[in-house]
Amino acid sequence: MPSFLEAPVAGAYHLLTSLVSTLQPLTGAYAAVSAIVLCTLVVRLCLVPLSVRAQRGLKARAAIMPQLKQLTERHRGNPERLQREVAKLQSESGTTLFAGFLPTLAQLPFFWLMYTLFSRTVVAGESNQLLSGSLLGAPLGVHWPIFAGTPAFLAVAVLVAVVAWFSARFQVRQLDASATTLSRRLAQLLPYGTILTVAFVPLAAGLYVLTTTAWTVVERTILNR
């Protein structure tokens, strides 16, 4: 790992271990699990302004979809003209085709930190104390091939699947009547990609995925009212 990335990893390690120590008297053996969930909630709370902005962008994009389709039909044979007209329309409406991705992109550094902290035996020059944490008997640093048959994996996988189901239903409801069959199929299937993510990351990172996706479903439901 590049040396300039060691500082944020060490800082996150000391912060998380301090939080685990603070929660130990209250949560006992699940102090590390509680710390992961709490940190994820704090991250998502800090990203609420981005989520609000993204939701407004999605609504603005939905409002201009009929105009985008008209432009596509009108300038189908002139890609350069189409690109200029679409850019002009987006500028006037204050949105982009990438509206809605800001919260996800902003979370990537935090997910990377969680993955890194529970994938290394040595962090900040000392033995990684976080690896002693566990969930239902499964160490938080193990990956799917090791804990696939454990209650911890089954619990996380089932909960992630339930959250993905709610997310898929929400996304399908957001599509307008003119949405293609492919768009509807993707809206139904893409949320279940989180199950594959959980299968290839440490259990701790899987907990992060579960917590943040559950937050997203609740947040979108509230903001869409």
PDB file of C-alpha atoms in Angstrom:
ATOM      1  CA  MET A   1       0.000   0.000   0.000  1.00  0.00           C
ATOM      2  CA  PRO A   2       1.330   3.505  -0.835  1.00  0.00           C
ATOM      3  CA  SER A   3       2.746   5.268   2.221  1.00  0.00           C
ATOM      4  CA  PHE A   4       0.363   8.224   1.930  1.00  0.00           C
ATOM      5  CA  LEU A   5      -2.579   5.852   2.509  1.00  0.00           C
ATOM      6  CA  GLU A   6      -1.153   4.511   5.755  1.00  0.00           C
ATOM      7  CA  ALA A   7      -2.075   7.672   7.692  1.00  0.00           C
ATOM      8  CA  PRO A   8      -5.863   7.445   7.126  1.00  0.00           C
ATOM      9  CA  VAL A   9      -5.769   3.691   7.808  1.00  0.00           C
ATOM     10  CA  ALA A  10      -3.905   4.233  11.084  1.00  0.00           C
ATOM     11  CA  GLY A  11      -6.243   7.066  12.071  1.00  0.00           C
ATOM     12  CA  ALA A  12      -9.340   4.978  11.339  1.00  0.00           C
ATOM     13  CA  TYR A  13      -7.816   2.062  13.257  1.00  0.00           C
ATOM     14  CA  HIS A  14      -7.175   4.079  16.399  1.00  0.00           C
ATOM     15  CA  LEU A  15     -10.622   5.661  16.193  1.00  0.00           C
ATOM     16  CA  LEU A  16     -12.370   2.326  15.795  1.00  0.00           C
ATOM     17  CA  THR A  17     -10.383   0.573  18.526  1.00  0.00           C
ATOM     18  CA  SER A  18     -11.120   3.452  20.919  1.00  0.00           C
ATOM     19  CA  LEU A  19     -14.807   3.171  20.114  1.00  0.00           C
ATOM     20  CA  VAL A  20     -14.704  -0.595  20.686  1.00  0.00           C
ATOM     21  CA  SER A  21     -13.117  -0.025  24.102  1.00  0.00           C
ATOM     22  CA  THR A  22     -15.804   2.534  24.957  1.00  0.00           C
ATOM     23  CA  LEU A  23     -18.630   0.207  23.929  1.00  0.00           C
ATOM     24  CA  GLN A  24     -17.140  -2.886  25.589  1.00  0.00           C
ATOM     25  CA  PRO A  25     -18.860  -2.397  28.973  1.00  0.00           C
ATOM     26  CA  LEU A  26     -22.242  -2.003  27.253  1.00  0.00           C
ATOM     27  CA  THR A  27     -22.124  -4.527  24.416  1.00  0.00           C
ATOM     28  CA  GLY A  28     -19.554  -7.045  25.618  1.00  0.00           C
ATOM     29  CA  ALA A  29     -18.433  -9.485  22.907  1.00  0.00           C
ATOM     30  CA  TYR A  30     -20.322  -7.498  20.286  1.00  0.00           C
ATOM     31  CA  ALA A  31     -18.429  -4.273  20.909  1.00  0.00           C
ATOM     32  CA  ALA A  32     -16.661  -4.433  17.526  1.00  0.00           C
ATOM     33  CA  VAL A  33     -19.928  -5.180  15.711  1.00  0.00           C
ATOM     34  CA  SER A  34     -21.617  -2.273  17.496  1.00  0.00           C
ATOM     35  CA  ALA A  35     -18.704   0.023  16.615  1.00  0.00           C
ATOM     36  CA  ILE A  36     -18.948  -0.878  12.907  1.00  0.00           C
ATOM     37  CA  VAL A  37     -22.695  -0.255  12.822  1.00  0.00           C
ATOM     38  CA  LEU A  38     -22.353   3.006  14.761  1.00  0.00           C
ATOM     39  CA  CYS A  39     -19.554   4.301  12.505  1.00  0.00           C
ATOM     40  CA  THR A  40     -21.611   3.430   9.424  1.00  0.00           C
ATOM     41  CA  LEU A  41     -24.610   5.329  10.785  1.00  0.00           C
ATOM     42  CA  VAL A  42     -22.446   8.362  11.549  1.00  0.00           C
ATOM     43  CA  VAL A  43     -21.016   8.294   8.019  1.00  0.00           C
ATOM     44  CA  ARG A  44     -24.492   8.104   6.501  1.00  0.00           C
ATOM     45  CA  LEU A  45     -25.739  10.886   8.755  1.00  0.00           C
ATOM     46  CA  CYS A  46     -22.902  13.111   7.541  1.00  0.00           C
ATOM     47  CA  LEU A  47     -23.854  12.293   3.945  1.00  0.00           C
ATOM     48  CA  VAL A  48     -27.509  13.267   4.332  1.00  0.00           C
ATOM     49  CA  PRO A  49     -26.972  16.640   2.557  1.00  0.00           C
ATOM     50  CA  LEU A  50     -25.552  14.769  -0.440  1.00  0.00           C
ATOM     51  CA  SER A  51     -28.485  12.362  -0.366  1.00  0.00           C
ATOM     52  CA  VAL A  52     -30.967  15.237  -0.362  1.00  0.00           C
ATOM     53  CA  ARG A  53     -29.147  16.838  -3.282  1.00  0.00           C
ATOM     54  CA  ALA A  54     -29.068  13.534  -5.152  1.00  0.00           C
ATOM     55  CA  GLN A  55     -32.797  12.980  -4.613  1.00  0.00           C
ATOM     56  CA  ARG A  56     -33.553  16.447  -5.954  1.00  0.00           C
ATOM     57  CA  GLY A  57     -31.350  15.652  -8.937  1.00  0.00           C
ATOM     58  CA  LEU A  58     -33.239  12.429  -9.608  1.00  0.00           C
ATOM     59  CA  LYS A  59     -36.576  14.247  -9.508  1.00  0.00           C
ATOM     60  CA  ALA A  60     -35.245  16.937 -11.827  1.00  0.00           C
ATOM     61  CA  ARG A  61     -33.938  14.272 -14.199  1.00  0.00           C
ATOM     62  CA  ALA A  62     -37.318  12.513 -14.190  1.00  0.00           C
ATOM     63  CA  ALA A  63     -38.963  15.822 -15.079  1.00  0.00           C
ATOM     64  CA  ILE A  64     -36.800  16.319 -18.169  1.00  0.00           C
ATOM     65  CA  MET A  65     -36.948  12.725 -19.417  1.00  0.00           C
ATOM     66  CA  PRO A  66     -39.672  13.520 -22.020  1.00  0.00           C
ATOM     67  CA  GLN A  67     -37.488  16.335 -23.385  1.00  0.00           C
ATOM     68  CA  LEU A  68     -34.440  14.053 -23.451  1.00  0.00           C
ATOM     69  CA  LYS A  69     -36.378  11.504 -25.494  1.00  0.00           C
ATOM     70  CA  GLN A  70     -37.500  14.187 -27.909  1.00  0.00           C
ATOM     71  CA  LEU A  71     -33.911  15.381 -28.351  1.00  0.00           C
ATOM     72  CA  THR A  72     -32.736  11.810 -28.914  1.00  0.00           C
ATOM     73  CA  GLU A  73     -35.304  11.262 -31.636  1.00  0.00           C
ATOM     74  CA  ARG A  74     -34.695  14.656 -33.245  1.00  0.00           C
ATOM     75  CA  HIS A  75     -30.885  14.426 -33.382  1.00  0.00           C
ATOM     76  CA  ARG A  76     -30.401  10.668 -33.621  1.00  0.00           C
ATOM     77  CA  GLY A  77     -28.279  11.073 -36.737  1.00  0.00           C
ATOM     78  CA  ASN A  78     -26.134  13.875 -35.293  1.00  0.00           C
ATOM     79  CA  PRO A  79     -24.399  12.685 -32.091  1.00  0.00           C
ATOM     80  CA  GLU A  80     -22.433  15.917 -31.627  1.00  0.00           C
ATOM     81  CA  ARG A  81     -25.567  18.069 -31.850  1.00  0.00           C
ATOM     82  CA  LEU A  82     -27.375  15.680 -29.513  1.00  0.00           C
ATOM     83  CA  GLN A  83     -24.568  15.929 -26.956  1.00  0.00           C
ATOM     84  CA  ARG A  84     -24.688  19.734 -27.035  1.00  0.00           C
ATOM     85  CA  GLU A  85     -28.460  19.857 -26.713  1.00  0.00           C
ATOM     86  CA  VAL A  86     -28.487  17.366 -23.824  1.00  0.00           C
ATOM     87  CA  ALA A  87     -25.757  19.314 -22.029  1.00  0.00           C
ATOM     88  CA  LYS A  88     -27.736  22.530 -22.513  1.00  0.00           C
ATOM     89  CA  LEU A  89     -30.923  20.945 -21.159  1.00  0.00           C
ATOM     90  CA  GLN A  90     -29.095  19.550 -18.139  1.00  0.00           C
ATOM     91  CA  SER A  91     -27.523  22.942 -17.441  1.00  0.00           C
ATOM     92  CA  GLU A  92     -30.883  24.699 -17.605  1.00  0.00           C
ATOM     93  CA  SER A  93     -32.559  22.130 -15.352  1.00  0.00           C
ATOM     94  CA  GLY A  94     -29.661  21.940 -12.877  1.00  0.00           C
ATOM     95  CA  THR A  95     -29.227  18.185 -13.116  1.00  0.00           C
ATOM     96  CA  THR A  96     -27.016  15.574 -14.796  1.00  0.00           C
ATOM     97  CA  LEU A  97     -27.392  12.034 -16.067  1.00  0.00           C
ATOM     98  CA  PHE A  98     -25.359  10.941 -13.043  1.00  0.00           C
ATOM     99  CA  ALA A  99     -27.787  12.325 -10.473  1.00  0.00           C
ATOM    100  CA  GLY A 100     -28.145   9.963  -7.542  1.00  0.00           C
ATOM    101  CA  PHE A 101     -24.590   8.594  -7.505  1.00  0.00           C
ATOM    102  CA  LEU A 102     -23.083  11.161  -5.110  1.00  0.00           C
ATOM    103  CA  PRO A 103     -23.838   9.306  -1.829  1.00  0.00           C
ATOM    104  CA  THR A 104     -22.516   6.037  -3.252  1.00  0.00           C
ATOM    105  CA  LEU A 105     -19.280   7.595  -4.518  1.00  0.00           C
ATOM    106  CA  ALA A 106     -18.748   9.438  -1.233  1.00  0.00           C
ATOM    107  CA  GLN A 107     -18.967   6.146   0.669  1.00  0.00           C
ATOM    108  CA  LEU A 108     -16.238   4.378  -1.288  1.00  0.00           C
ATOM    109  CA  PRO A 109     -13.356   5.652   0.910  1.00  0.00           C
ATOM    110  CA  PHE A 110     -15.158   4.484   4.057  1.00  0.00           C
ATOM    111  CA  PHE A 111     -15.883   1.069   2.570  1.00  0.00           C
ATOM    112  CA  TRP A 112     -12.241   0.792   1.523  1.00  0.00           C
ATOM    113  CA  LEU A 113     -11.125   1.637   5.065  1.00  0.00           C
ATOM    114  CA  MET A 114     -13.440  -0.991   6.553  1.00  0.00           C
ATOM    115  CA  TYR A 115     -12.176  -3.590   4.098  1.00  0.00           C
ATOM    116  CA  THR A 116      -8.544  -2.712   4.788  1.00  0.00           C
ATOM    117  CA  LEU A 117      -8.863  -2.632   8.582  1.00  0.00           C
ATOM    118  CA  PHE A 118     -10.264  -6.162   8.682  1.00  0.00           C
ATOM    119  CA  SER A 119      -7.973  -7.618   6.008  1.00  0.00           C
ATOM    120  CA  ARG A 120      -4.611  -6.897   7.663  1.00  0.00           C
ATOM    121  CA  THR A 121      -3.049  -8.593  10.663  1.00  0.00           C
ATOM    122  CA  VAL A 122      -0.815  -5.586  11.354  1.00  0.00           C
ATOM    123  CA  VAL A 123      -2.078  -1.990  11.357  1.00  0.00           C
ATOM    124  CA  ALA A 124      -0.260   1.159  12.497  1.00  0.00           C
ATOM    125  CA  GLY A 125       2.760  -0.940  13.476  1.00  0.00           C
ATOM    126  CA  GLU A 126       0.891  -3.190  15.910  1.00  0.00           C
ATOM    127  CA  SER A 127      -1.116  -6.385  15.917  1.00  0.00           C
ATOM    128  CA  ASN A 128      -4.631  -5.718  14.645  1.00  0.00           C
ATOM    129  CA  GLN A 129      -6.861  -5.850  17.724  1.00  0.00           C
ATOM    130  CA  LEU A 130     -10.013  -5.489  15.643  1.00  0.00           C
ATOM    131  CA  LEU A 131      -9.610  -9.028  14.315  1.00  0.00           C
ATOM    132  CA  SER A 132     -10.532 -10.374  17.745  1.00  0.00           C
ATOM    133  CA  GLY A 133     -14.125  -9.191  17.253  1.00  0.00           C
ATOM    134  CA  SER A 134     -16.747 -11.682  16.135  1.00  0.00           C
ATOM    135  CA  LEU A 135     -20.396 -12.091  15.183  1.00  0.00           C
ATOM    136  CA  LEU A 136     -22.227 -15.256  16.212  1.00  0.00           C
ATOM    137  CA  GLY A 137     -18.873 -16.971  16.618  1.00  0.00           C
ATOM    138  CA  ALA A 138     -17.424 -15.911  13.239  1.00  0.00           C
ATOM    139  CA  PRO A 139     -14.373 -13.584  13.339  1.00  0.00           C
ATOM    140  CA  LEU A 140     -15.029 -10.226  11.685  1.00  0.00           C
ATOM    141  CA  GLY A 141     -11.955 -10.544   9.499  1.00  0.00           C
ATOM    142  CA  VAL A 142     -12.847 -13.814   7.760  1.00  0.00           C
ATOM    143  CA  HIS A 143     -14.115 -14.038   4.185  1.00  0.00           C
ATOM    144  CA  TRP A 144     -17.005 -16.016   2.719  1.00  0.00           C
ATOM    145  CA  PRO A 145     -15.114 -19.244   1.813  1.00  0.00           C
ATOM    146  CA  ILE A 146     -14.320 -19.676   5.510  1.00  0.00           C
ATOM    147  CA  PHE A 147     -17.535 -18.580   7.206  1.00  0.00           C
ATOM    148  CA  ALA A 148     -20.033 -19.478   4.436  1.00  0.00           C
ATOM    149  CA  GLY A 149     -21.761 -22.147   6.533  1.00  0.00           C
ATOM    150  CA  THR A 150     -21.823 -20.205   9.788  1.00  0.00           C
ATOM    151  CA  PRO A 151     -24.878 -18.562  11.355  1.00  0.00           C
ATOM    152  CA  ALA A 152     -23.152 -15.187  10.936  1.00  0.00           C
ATOM    153  CA  PHE A 153     -22.957 -15.465   7.155  1.00  0.00           C
ATOM    154  CA  LEU A 154     -26.489 -16.810   6.860  1.00  0.00           C
ATOM    155  CA  ALA A 155     -27.836 -13.979   9.021  1.00  0.00           C
ATOM    156  CA  VAL A 156     -25.996 -11.255   7.106  1.00  0.00           C
ATOM    157  CA  ALA A 157     -26.829 -12.785   3.701  1.00  0.00           C
ATOM    158  CA  VAL A 158     -30.530 -13.110   4.526  1.00  0.00           C
ATOM    159  CA  LEU A 159     -30.743  -9.553   5.874  1.00  0.00           C
ATOM    160  CA  VAL A 160     -28.886  -8.159   2.848  1.00  0.00           C
ATOM    161  CA  ALA A 161     -31.282 -10.052   0.562  1.00  0.00           C
ATOM    162  CA  VAL A 162     -34.294  -8.639   2.408  1.00  0.00           C
ATOM    163  CA  VAL A 163     -32.925  -5.095   2.109  1.00  0.00           C
ATOM    164  CA  ALA A 164     -32.169  -5.706  -1.592  1.00  0.00           C
ATOM    165  CA  TRP A 165     -35.781  -6.818  -2.120  1.00  0.00           C
ATOM    166  CA  PHE A 166     -37.114  -3.583  -0.634  1.00  0.00           C
ATOM    167  CA  SER A 167     -34.576  -1.586  -2.662  1.00  0.00           C
ATOM    168  CA  ALA A 168     -35.602  -3.335  -5.881  1.00  0.00           C
ATOM    169  CA  ARG A 169     -39.278  -2.641  -5.229  1.00  0.00           C
ATOM    170  CA  PHE A 170     -38.500   1.031  -4.595  1.00  0.00           C
ATOM    171  CA  GLN A 171     -36.467   1.377  -7.781  1.00  0.00           C
ATOM    172  CA  VAL A 172     -39.156  -0.274  -9.912  1.00  0.00           C
ATOM    173  CA  ARG A 173     -41.785   2.083  -8.489  1.00  0.00           C
ATOM    174  CA  GLN A 174     -39.577   5.023  -9.453  1.00  0.00           C
ATOM    175  CA  LEU A 175     -39.588   4.051 -13.134  1.00  0.00           C
ATOM    176  CA  ASP A 176     -42.093   5.773 -15.365  1.00  0.00           C
ATOM    177  CA  ALA A 177     -44.510   4.028 -17.700  1.00  0.00           C
ATOM    178  CA  SER A 178     -42.182   4.468 -20.673  1.00  0.00           C
ATOM    179  CA  ALA A 179     -39.319   2.528 -19.077  1.00  0.00           C
ATOM    180  CA  THR A 180     -38.064  -0.369 -21.181  1.00  0.00           C
ATOM    181  CA  THR A 181     -38.232  -3.993 -20.147  1.00  0.00           C
ATOM    182  CA  LEU A 182     -34.446  -3.991 -19.786  1.00  0.00           C
ATOM    183  CA  SER A 183     -34.563  -0.988 -17.451  1.00  0.00           C
ATOM    184  CA  ARG A 184     -37.150  -2.700 -15.277  1.00  0.00           C
ATOM    185  CA  ARG A 185     -35.164  -5.910 -15.221  1.00  0.00           C
ATOM    186  CA  LEU A 186     -32.001  -4.080 -14.186  1.00  0.00           C
ATOM    187  CA  ALA A 187     -33.905  -2.191 -11.478  1.00  0.00           C
ATOM    188  CA  GLN A 188     -35.094  -5.531 -10.119  1.00  0.00           C
ATOM    189  CA  LEU A 189     -31.735  -7.313 -10.233  1.00  0.00           C
ATOM    190  CA  LEU A 190     -29.023  -4.739  -9.497  1.00  0.00           C
ATOM    191  CA  PRO A 191     -29.825  -4.334  -5.774  1.00  0.00           C
ATOM    192  CA  TYR A 192     -29.060  -8.028  -5.289  1.00  0.00           C
ATOM    193  CA  GLY A 193     -25.463  -7.336  -6.291  1.00  0.00           C
ATOM    194  CA  THR A 194     -24.882  -6.485  -2.629  1.00  0.00           C
ATOM    195  CA  ILE A 195     -25.125 -10.207  -1.855  1.00  0.00           C
ATOM    196  CA  LEU A 196     -22.161 -10.840  -4.157  1.00  0.00           C
ATOM    197  CA  THR A 197     -20.277  -8.019  -2.451  1.00  0.00           C
ATOM    198  CA  VAL A 198     -20.825  -9.610   0.957  1.00  0.00           C
ATOM    199  CA  ALA A 199     -19.518 -12.902  -0.423  1.00  0.00           C
ATOM    200  CA  PHE A 200     -16.117 -11.428  -1.324  1.00  0.00           C
ATOM    201  CA  VAL A 201     -15.338  -9.068   1.551  1.00  0.00           C
ATOM    202  CA  PRO A 202     -14.547  -9.601   5.236  1.00  0.00           C
ATOM    203  CA  LEU A 203     -17.552 -10.097   7.501  1.00  0.00           C
ATOM    204  CA  ALA A 204     -16.959  -6.624   8.971  1.00  0.00           C
ATOM    205  CA  ALA A 205     -17.275  -5.032   5.526  1.00  0.00           C
ATOM    206  CA  GLY A 206     -20.399  -7.109   4.979  1.00  0.00           C
ATOM    207  CA  LEU A 207     -21.884  -5.529   8.094  1.00  0.00           C
ATOM    208  CA  TYR A 208     -21.054  -2.122   6.642  1.00  0.00           C
ATOM    209  CA  VAL A 209     -22.844  -3.048   3.404  1.00  0.00           C
ATOM    210  CA  LEU A 210     -25.889  -4.309   5.311  1.00  0.00           C
ATOM    211  CA  THR A 211     -26.125  -1.200   7.483  1.00  0.00           C
ATOM    212  CA  THR A 212     -25.594   1.326   4.698  1.00  0.00           C
ATOM    213  CA  THR A 213     -28.030  -0.340   2.273  1.00  0.00           C
ATOM    214  CA  ALA A 214     -30.698  -0.511   4.974  1.00  0.00           C
ATOM    215  CA  TRP A 215     -30.133   3.190   5.656  1.00  0.00           C
ATOM    216  CA  THR A 216     -30.447   3.935   1.932  1.00  0.00           C
ATOM    217  CA  VAL A 217     -33.832   2.211   1.677  1.00  0.00           C
ATOM    218  CA  VAL A 218     -35.223   4.086   4.683  1.00  0.00           C
ATOM    219  CA  GLU A 219     -33.690   7.384   3.556  1.00  0.00           C
ATOM    220  CA  ARG A 220     -35.073   7.146   0.011  1.00  0.00           C
ATOM    221  CA  THR A 221     -38.513   6.266   1.342  1.00  0.00           C
ATOM    222  CA  ILE A 222     -38.515   9.363   3.545  1.00  0.00           C
ATOM    223  CA  LEU A 223     -37.076  11.728   0.923  1.00  0.00           C
ATOM    224  CA  ASN A 224     -39.459  10.508  -1.748  1.00  0.00           C
ATOM    225  CA  ARG A 225     -42.545  11.497   0.234  1.00  0.00           C
TER     226      ARG A 225
END
